[in-house]
Coordinates of C-alpha atoms and ligand atoms in Angstrom, one line a residue:
M17 CA -15.0 7.1 -35.4
T18 CA -16.9 5.6 -32.2
E19 CA -19.7 8.0 -30.4
E20 CA -19.1 8.3 -27.2
I21 CA -21.3 8.5 -24.8
F22 CA -20.0 8.3 -20.9
R23 CA -18.6 12.1 -22.4
R24 CA -21.9 14.0 -22.4
D25 CA -23.7 11.3 -19.8
S26 CA -22.0 9.2 -17.5
Y27 CA -25.4 7.9 -16.0
A28 CA -26.6 6.0 -19.6
F29 CA -25.8 2.8 -18.9
E30 CA -27.7 0.8 -22.2
F31 CA -27.3 1.9 -25.5
E32 CA -28.2 0.5 -28.9
A33 CA -25.3 0.1 -31.2
K34 CA -24.2 -1.5 -34.6
V35 CA -20.8 -3.5 -35.1
L36 CA -18.5 -1.2 -36.9
S37 CA -16.0 -4.2 -37.0
A38 CA -15.9 -7.3 -36.3
D39 CA -12.2 -9.1 -35.5
G40 CA -12.2 -12.4 -33.1
D41 CA -12.3 -11.3 -30.1
E42 CA -12.3 -7.2 -30.2
I43 CA -15.6 -5.1 -31.2
E44 CA -16.0 -2.2 -32.4
L45 CA -18.8 -0.4 -32.2
D46 CA -20.5 2.5 -34.1
I47 CA -21.6 4.2 -30.4
T48 CA -20.6 3.0 -26.8
A49 CA -21.7 3.7 -23.1
F50 CA -17.9 1.7 -22.1
Y51 CA -15.5 3.7 -20.7
P52 CA -11.7 2.2 -21.6
G53 CA -10.4 3.9 -18.5
G54 CA -7.9 6.6 -18.2
G55 CA -7.5 9.0 -15.6
G56 CA -6.5 6.3 -13.3
Q57 CA -9.8 4.6 -13.6
V58 CA -10.2 0.7 -14.4
C59 CA -12.5 0.3 -17.9
D60 CA -15.9 -0.5 -18.0
T61 CA -17.5 -4.4 -18.4
G62 CA -20.8 -6.0 -19.0
K63 CA -22.4 -7.2 -22.1
I64 CA -22.7 -7.0 -25.8
R65 CA -26.1 -9.2 -26.5
G66 CA -26.0 -11.5 -23.6
S67 CA -21.9 -12.0 -24.6
D68 CA -19.3 -11.2 -22.1
V69 CA -17.6 -7.7 -22.3
T70 CA -14.6 -8.5 -20.3
E71 CA -12.8 -5.7 -21.4
V72 CA -12.0 -2.2 -23.5
F73 CA -9.2 -0.2 -24.3
L74 CA -7.9 2.0 -26.5
N75 CA -6.0 1.3 -29.7
K76 CA -5.1 4.6 -31.7
N77 CA -7.6 6.3 -31.0
R78 CA -10.2 3.6 -31.3
I79 CA -12.2 2.3 -28.6
I80 CA -12.0 -1.8 -28.8
H81 CA -14.4 -4.0 -26.4
R82 CA -13.1 -7.4 -25.9
V83 CA -15.8 -10.2 -26.3
P84 CA -14.7 -13.4 -26.0
G85 CA -16.1 -16.2 -28.0
N86 CA -18.4 -13.9 -29.2
D87 CA -20.3 -14.1 -33.0
L88 CA -20.8 -10.9 -33.8
N89 CA -20.5 -9.9 -37.3
H90 CA -19.6 -6.6 -38.9
G91 CA -23.4 -4.2 -39.4
D92 CA -25.2 -6.4 -36.6
T93 CA -27.4 -4.1 -34.5
V94 CA -27.2 -5.2 -30.8
W95 CA -28.3 -4.3 -27.3
C96 CA -25.7 -3.8 -25.1
S97 CA -25.2 -2.8 -21.0
V98 CA -22.7 -1.1 -18.6
D99 CA -22.4 -3.5 -15.7
W100 CA -23.7 -0.4 -13.5
D101 CA -22.7 -1.7 -10.2
R102 CA -19.2 -1.8 -11.2
R103 CA -19.4 1.8 -13.1
Y104 CA -20.9 3.6 -10.6
D105 CA -18.4 2.2 -7.7
L106 CA -15.3 3.5 -10.2
M107 CA -17.4 7.4 -11.0
M108 CA -17.7 7.7 -6.8
G109 CA -14.4 6.3 -6.3
H110 CA -12.9 9.4 -9.1
T111 CA -15.2 11.5 -7.3
G112 CA -13.8 10.6 -4.5
E113 CA -10.9 10.6 -5.4
H114 CA -11.1 14.8 -6.1
L115 CA -12.1 15.7 -2.9
L116 CA -10.2 13.6 -1.0
F117 CA -7.4 15.1 -2.3
C118 CA -8.1 18.6 -2.8
S119 CA -9.0 18.1 1.2
L120 CA -5.7 16.8 2.0
R121 CA -4.2 19.6 -0.1
R122 CA -6.3 21.5 2.4
Q123 CA -3.8 20.6 5.0
V124 CA -0.7 20.6 3.2
P125 CA -0.8 23.1 0.4
D126 CA 1.8 22.8 -1.7
L127 CA 0.9 18.3 -1.7
S128 CA 1.2 17.0 -4.9
V129 CA -0.6 13.9 -6.2
N130 CA 1.7 11.6 -9.0
K131 CA -1.0 8.8 -9.1
I132 CA -4.5 8.1 -8.8
Y133 CA -5.9 4.4 -8.8
I134 CA -9.7 3.3 -8.9
S135 CA -11.0 -0.2 -9.4
P136 CA -13.5 -2.0 -7.1
K137 CA -10.9 -3.8 -5.3
S138 CA -8.8 -0.7 -4.3
K139 CA -9.1 3.0 -4.8
C140 CA -6.0 5.5 -3.7
V141 CA -4.0 8.8 -5.0
V142 CA -0.7 8.1 -4.6
V143 CA 1.0 11.8 -3.5
D144 CA 4.5 13.5 -2.9
R145 CA 5.4 12.9 0.7
D146 CA 4.0 10.9 4.2
I147 CA 1.2 12.9 5.2
S148 CA 0.1 13.0 9.1
W149 CA -2.5 11.0 10.5
D150 CA -3.9 14.5 11.7
D151 CA -3.8 15.8 8.7
I152 CA -5.8 13.0 7.4
R153 CA -8.5 13.5 10.0
E154 CA -9.0 17.1 9.3
A155 CA -9.2 16.2 5.6
A156 CA -11.5 14.0 5.6
V157 CA -14.1 16.2 8.5
F158 CA -14.3 18.6 5.5
A159 CA -14.6 16.0 3.2
N160 CA -17.4 14.4 4.9
R161 CA -19.1 17.9 5.3
A162 CA -18.5 18.0 1.7
I163 CA -20.5 15.1 0.7
R164 CA -23.6 16.5 3.3
D165 CA -23.5 19.8 1.4
N166 CA -24.5 18.0 -1.4
L167 CA -21.7 20.3 -3.6
P168 CA -22.5 19.7 -7.7
V169 CA -19.9 18.0 -9.6
T170 CA -19.7 19.7 -13.0
K171 CA -18.3 19.3 -15.7
T172 CA -17.1 22.8 -18.6
V173 CA -14.2 23.3 -21.5
M174 CA -11.9 26.0 -21.0
S175 CA -9.9 26.9 -22.9
R176 CA -5.9 26.2 -22.3
D177 CA -4.8 29.6 -22.1
D178 CA -8.2 30.3 -20.2
P179 CA -6.3 33.3 -18.0
E180 CA -9.3 31.3 -15.2
M181 CA -6.8 28.1 -15.4
C182 CA -4.5 28.9 -12.5
R183 CA -7.1 28.5 -10.6
V184 CA -7.2 24.7 -11.6
R185 CA -5.0 21.7 -10.5
I186 CA -3.6 20.4 -13.7
K187 CA -0.2 19.0 -15.2
K188 CA 0.0 22.0 -17.8
E189 CA 2.9 20.1 -19.7
R190 CA 0.7 17.5 -20.7
I191 CA -1.7 19.6 -22.8
P192 CA -0.4 20.6 -26.5
E193 CA -0.5 24.6 -27.0
G194 CA -3.9 25.8 -27.7
E195 CA -5.9 22.6 -26.6
D196 CA -9.1 22.5 -24.8
V197 CA -8.7 21.6 -21.0
S198 CA -12.3 19.4 -20.2
V199 CA -12.6 20.7 -16.7
V200 CA -13.8 19.0 -13.5
S201 CA -15.3 21.5 -10.5
I202 CA -16.8 20.1 -6.7
G203 CA -19.2 22.9 -5.3
D204 CA -16.0 26.2 -5.7
I205 CA -13.9 24.1 -3.1
D206 CA -12.1 22.3 -6.8
L207 CA -11.4 22.6 -9.8
S208 CA -9.4 19.8 -11.5
A209 CA -8.4 19.1 -15.1
C210 CA -9.8 15.9 -15.7
S211 CA -11.8 13.8 -18.7
G212 CA -13.4 10.9 -16.5
L213 CA -16.4 10.1 -15.3
H214 CA -18.0 11.2 -12.2
V215 CA -21.3 11.2 -10.3
M216 CA -23.0 14.6 -10.6
E217 CA -23.4 15.5 -6.0
T218 CA -20.9 14.8 -3.4
G219 CA -24.1 13.7 -1.7
E220 CA -24.1 10.3 -3.9
L221 CA -20.5 9.5 -2.3
E222 CA -22.6 8.9 0.9
M223 CA -18.9 9.0 2.8
I224 CA -15.2 8.9 2.5
F225 CA -13.3 7.1 4.6
V226 CA -9.4 7.0 4.9
D227 CA -8.6 3.2 5.9
R228 CA -4.7 2.7 5.7
K229 CA -1.6 4.6 3.6
V230 CA 1.6 3.0 2.6
S231 CA 4.7 4.1 1.0
A232 CA 5.2 4.1 -2.4
G233 CA 8.6 4.1 -2.5
K234 CA 10.1 7.1 -5.4
D235 CA 6.2 7.9 -5.7
G236 CA 5.7 8.7 -2.5
T237 CA 2.2 8.0 0.2
A238 CA -0.8 6.0 -1.7
V239 CA -3.4 6.5 0.8
H240 CA -6.0 4.3 0.0
F241 CA -10.0 5.4 1.2
K242 CA -13.4 3.7 0.6
V243 CA -16.6 5.7 -0.2
G244 CA -20.7 4.6 -0.2
N245 CA -21.1 1.6 1.8
E246 CA -17.6 -0.1 2.4
A247 CA -16.6 3.3 3.3
K248 CA -19.2 3.0 6.3
D249 CA -18.2 -0.4 6.7
A250 CA -15.3 -0.4 7.0
A251 CA -15.3 2.8 8.9
A252 CA -16.9 0.6 11.6
Y253 CA -14.5 -2.0 11.7
L254 CA -11.3 -0.3 12.5
A255 CA -13.4 2.1 15.2
N256 CA -14.3 -1.5 17.2
T257 CA -10.6 -2.6 16.5
C258 CA -9.7 0.6 17.9
L259 CA -11.9 -0.3 21.2
Q260 CA -10.2 -3.8 21.1
A261 CA -6.7 -2.4 21.7
S262 CA -8.2 0.0 23.9
D263 CA -9.2 -3.0 26.4
A264 CA -6.6 -4.8 25.0
A265 CA -3.8 -1.6 26.6
E266 CA -6.6 -1.0 29.7
S267 CA -6.8 2.5 28.4
K268 CA -10.3 4.6 27.3
P269 CA -10.6 4.9 23.8
E270 CA -8.8 8.9 23.9
D271 CA -6.3 7.3 25.2
L272 CA -5.3 5.2 23.2
M273 CA -2.1 7.1 21.0
R274 CA -1.2 8.4 25.4
A275 CA -1.5 4.3 26.5
V276 CA 0.7 3.4 23.6
S277 CA 3.6 5.4 23.9
N278 CA 3.7 4.4 27.4
L279 CA 3.6 0.5 27.0
R280 CA 6.9 1.4 23.9
A281 CA 8.0 3.5 26.7
E282 CA 8.2 1.0 30.0
T283 CA 9.0 -1.9 27.0
E284 CA 12.5 0.1 25.9
T285 CA 13.2 0.6 29.5
L286 CA 12.6 -2.6 30.7
R287 CA 14.9 -3.4 27.1
K288 CA 17.2 -1.6 28.5
T289 CA 17.8 -3.2 32.1
A290 CA 17.1 -6.7 30.1
G291 CA 20.1 -5.8 28.5
L292 CA 22.7 -4.5 31.0
F293 CA 21.8 -8.3 33.0
A294 CA 22.3 -10.0 29.8
R295 CA 26.4 -7.7 28.9
E296 CA 27.4 -8.5 32.5
R297 CA 25.9 -12.5 32.4
L298 CA 27.6 -13.1 29.1
M299 CA 30.6 -11.0 30.3
S300 CA 31.2 -13.7 33.1
L301 CA 30.8 -17.2 32.0
V302 CA 32.7 -19.4 33.6
P303 CA 35.3 -21.4 30.4
A304 CA 35.4 -24.8 30.4
A305 CA 39.1 -26.6 29.4
V306 CA 39.0 -28.5 26.0
G307 CA 42.6 -29.7 25.5
D308 CA 44.6 -26.2 26.3
A309 CA 41.7 -24.6 24.7
E310 CA 38.7 -22.0 26.7
I311 CA 35.2 -22.0 25.5
V312 CA 32.4 -20.1 27.2
G313 CA 28.9 -19.7 25.9
G314 CA 25.5 -20.9 26.5
V315 CA 21.7 -20.7 25.4
F316 CA 20.3 -17.2 26.3
P317 CA 16.5 -15.5 25.7
S318 CA 16.9 -12.4 23.7
V319 CA 20.0 -11.1 23.5
D320 CA 20.7 -8.0 21.7
L321 CA 22.7 -8.8 18.6
P322 CA 25.4 -5.7 20.1
I323 CA 25.3 -8.1 23.1
L324 CA 26.0 -11.0 21.8
S325 CA 28.8 -9.0 19.7
E326 CA 30.2 -7.1 22.3
A327 CA 30.9 -10.5 24.3
A328 CA 32.1 -12.6 22.4
E329 CA 34.7 -9.7 20.9
Y330 CA 35.6 -9.4 25.4
H331 CA 35.7 -13.6 24.7
K332 CA 38.2 -13.3 22.2
N333 CA 40.5 -11.2 23.4
S334 CA 41.1 -13.2 26.5
G335 CA 42.1 -15.8 24.2
R336 CA 38.4 -18.0 24.8
I337 CA 36.7 -19.6 22.5
C338 CA 33.0 -18.7 22.7
I339 CA 29.8 -19.9 21.3
L340 CA 26.7 -17.6 22.5
V341 CA 22.6 -18.8 21.0
S342 CA 20.5 -15.8 21.9
V343 CA 16.4 -16.7 21.4
G344 CA 13.7 -14.7 20.2
D345 CA 11.2 -14.9 17.4
G346 CA 14.2 -16.9 15.5
T347 CA 17.0 -18.0 16.9
S348 CA 20.7 -16.5 16.4
A349 CA 23.9 -17.0 16.7
V350 CA 27.3 -15.4 17.5
M351 CA 30.9 -17.0 18.0
S352 CA 34.2 -16.0 18.3
S353 CA 37.7 -17.6 19.2
G354 CA 41.0 -16.1 20.4
F355 CA 42.3 -19.4 20.1
G356 CA 44.5 -20.4 16.6
G357 CA 43.1 -23.5 14.4
I358 CA 39.8 -22.5 14.9
D359 CA 37.4 -21.3 12.3
C360 CA 34.8 -19.8 13.3
K361 CA 32.6 -19.1 10.1
A362 CA 33.8 -22.5 8.5
I363 CA 31.5 -23.7 12.0
L364 CA 28.9 -22.0 12.5
S365 CA 27.8 -21.8 8.7
G366 CA 28.5 -25.2 7.7
V367 CA 26.2 -25.7 11.4
L368 CA 23.6 -23.7 10.4
A369 CA 23.2 -24.7 7.0
E370 CA 22.3 -27.6 8.9
F371 CA 19.3 -26.1 10.5
G372 CA 18.5 -24.6 7.9
G373 CA 19.8 -21.4 8.3
R374 CA 22.7 -18.7 6.8
G375 CA 25.9 -16.9 8.8
G376 CA 28.8 -15.6 7.8
G377 CA 31.9 -13.9 8.9
K378 CA 35.7 -14.1 9.3
Q379 CA 38.1 -16.7 10.7
D380 CA 38.0 -15.6 13.9
F381 CA 33.9 -14.2 14.7
A382 CA 31.7 -14.9 13.0
Q383 CA 27.4 -14.4 13.5
G384 CA 24.1 -16.0 11.5
G385 CA 21.0 -17.3 12.3
V386 CA 17.3 -19.5 11.7
S387 CA 13.9 -18.6 11.9
D388 CA 13.0 -21.1 14.4
P389 CA 13.4 -20.5 17.6
S390 CA 13.3 -24.5 18.6
V391 CA 16.6 -25.2 17.9
S392 CA 18.1 -23.1 19.6
G393 CA 19.6 -26.2 22.1
K394 CA 19.9 -27.8 19.4
L395 CA 22.1 -25.7 17.5
F396 CA 24.2 -24.8 20.5
S397 CA 25.0 -28.5 21.3
K398 CA 25.9 -28.9 17.7
L399 CA 28.6 -25.7 17.2
T400 CA 30.0 -26.4 20.2
E401 CA 30.3 -30.4 19.7
E402 CA 32.0 -29.4 15.6
T403 CA 34.0 -27.4 17.8
A404 CA 35.2 -30.1 20.4
A405 CA 35.9 -32.3 17.2
R406 CA 38.8 -29.7 15.8
L407 CA 40.9 -29.0 18.4
H408 CA 41.6 -32.8 19.7
Ligands
ZN522 ZN1 -11.9 12.7 -12.9

């Protein structure tokens, strides 16, 4: 059984050990400071007698160090070092997660955590619902005050059945009856069951900053954060982005949200007005005679699909063949026919396929599109040609 230095001292990163077993790349030591990962925190890396430790993991309660191409043998006495910069960043991130979550829970009291992920590249806590940016801001203010107050972070062992356990954040169903639980406290603001690695004082985090929240599907919302210098850099960078956005929106930074909301309202009004004009224009298209049939159509800028469909339906019901192409970010096409013998689905799908797009529908009504907006003219010509060819 390996003695686990990290349980009693998370700051120890250099140590001497004896090799208990050497099985290819997999090394077991009599004593180790390498954390094998757990509680959402990834494992440590480092060196054993100069060889890289690329991974550390638990296998049937044994801590295994993966040391590719090593020359270690059973009984060797070796000098080991954990990659301290990486470890300290993970400890800060892990402590930051405790602090951030308890701060979020002050805003949303029945919030619960579904997953935690702490690695050098990404730190996040997945909570069971979406949280407003206002609640996140208030939580961040509280958490950063706790960092300035330099609260002690301490670990104690409590019995699962201790009456004080009611104050502890814990998934009690995961702890066997009668078992002791390792509890981490941050000052008097948070108590949480955890056997991971933490810093000793909140001041070590220097700063915590939430820089992103994204949906985590059925798990809820992933709240991404940074600590220390990374938090300071991210905050400065995003503040600058906000200032640039304020300039672009011609507003003061503190009025940016209102400016964006006004811009959106204006855009919506313009979109509706443009829609009304487009609808009127599409409805009053003048048909051209091709044999016994009448064809209407054309290429139009950024017409919403419901308006294209409504106009196509109208011309179909008037017994015409209708070919409408709209060009915006991509190219959309709608085709309808109230004239017998024209298969809109076949013509549209066939032509769109030539342009790398897709379409579908029925014989008398079909729609589809191509991602490339530059082909709209050619697409319309080809649809018209194909239709005319079938009429002759
Ligand atoms: Zn923890």
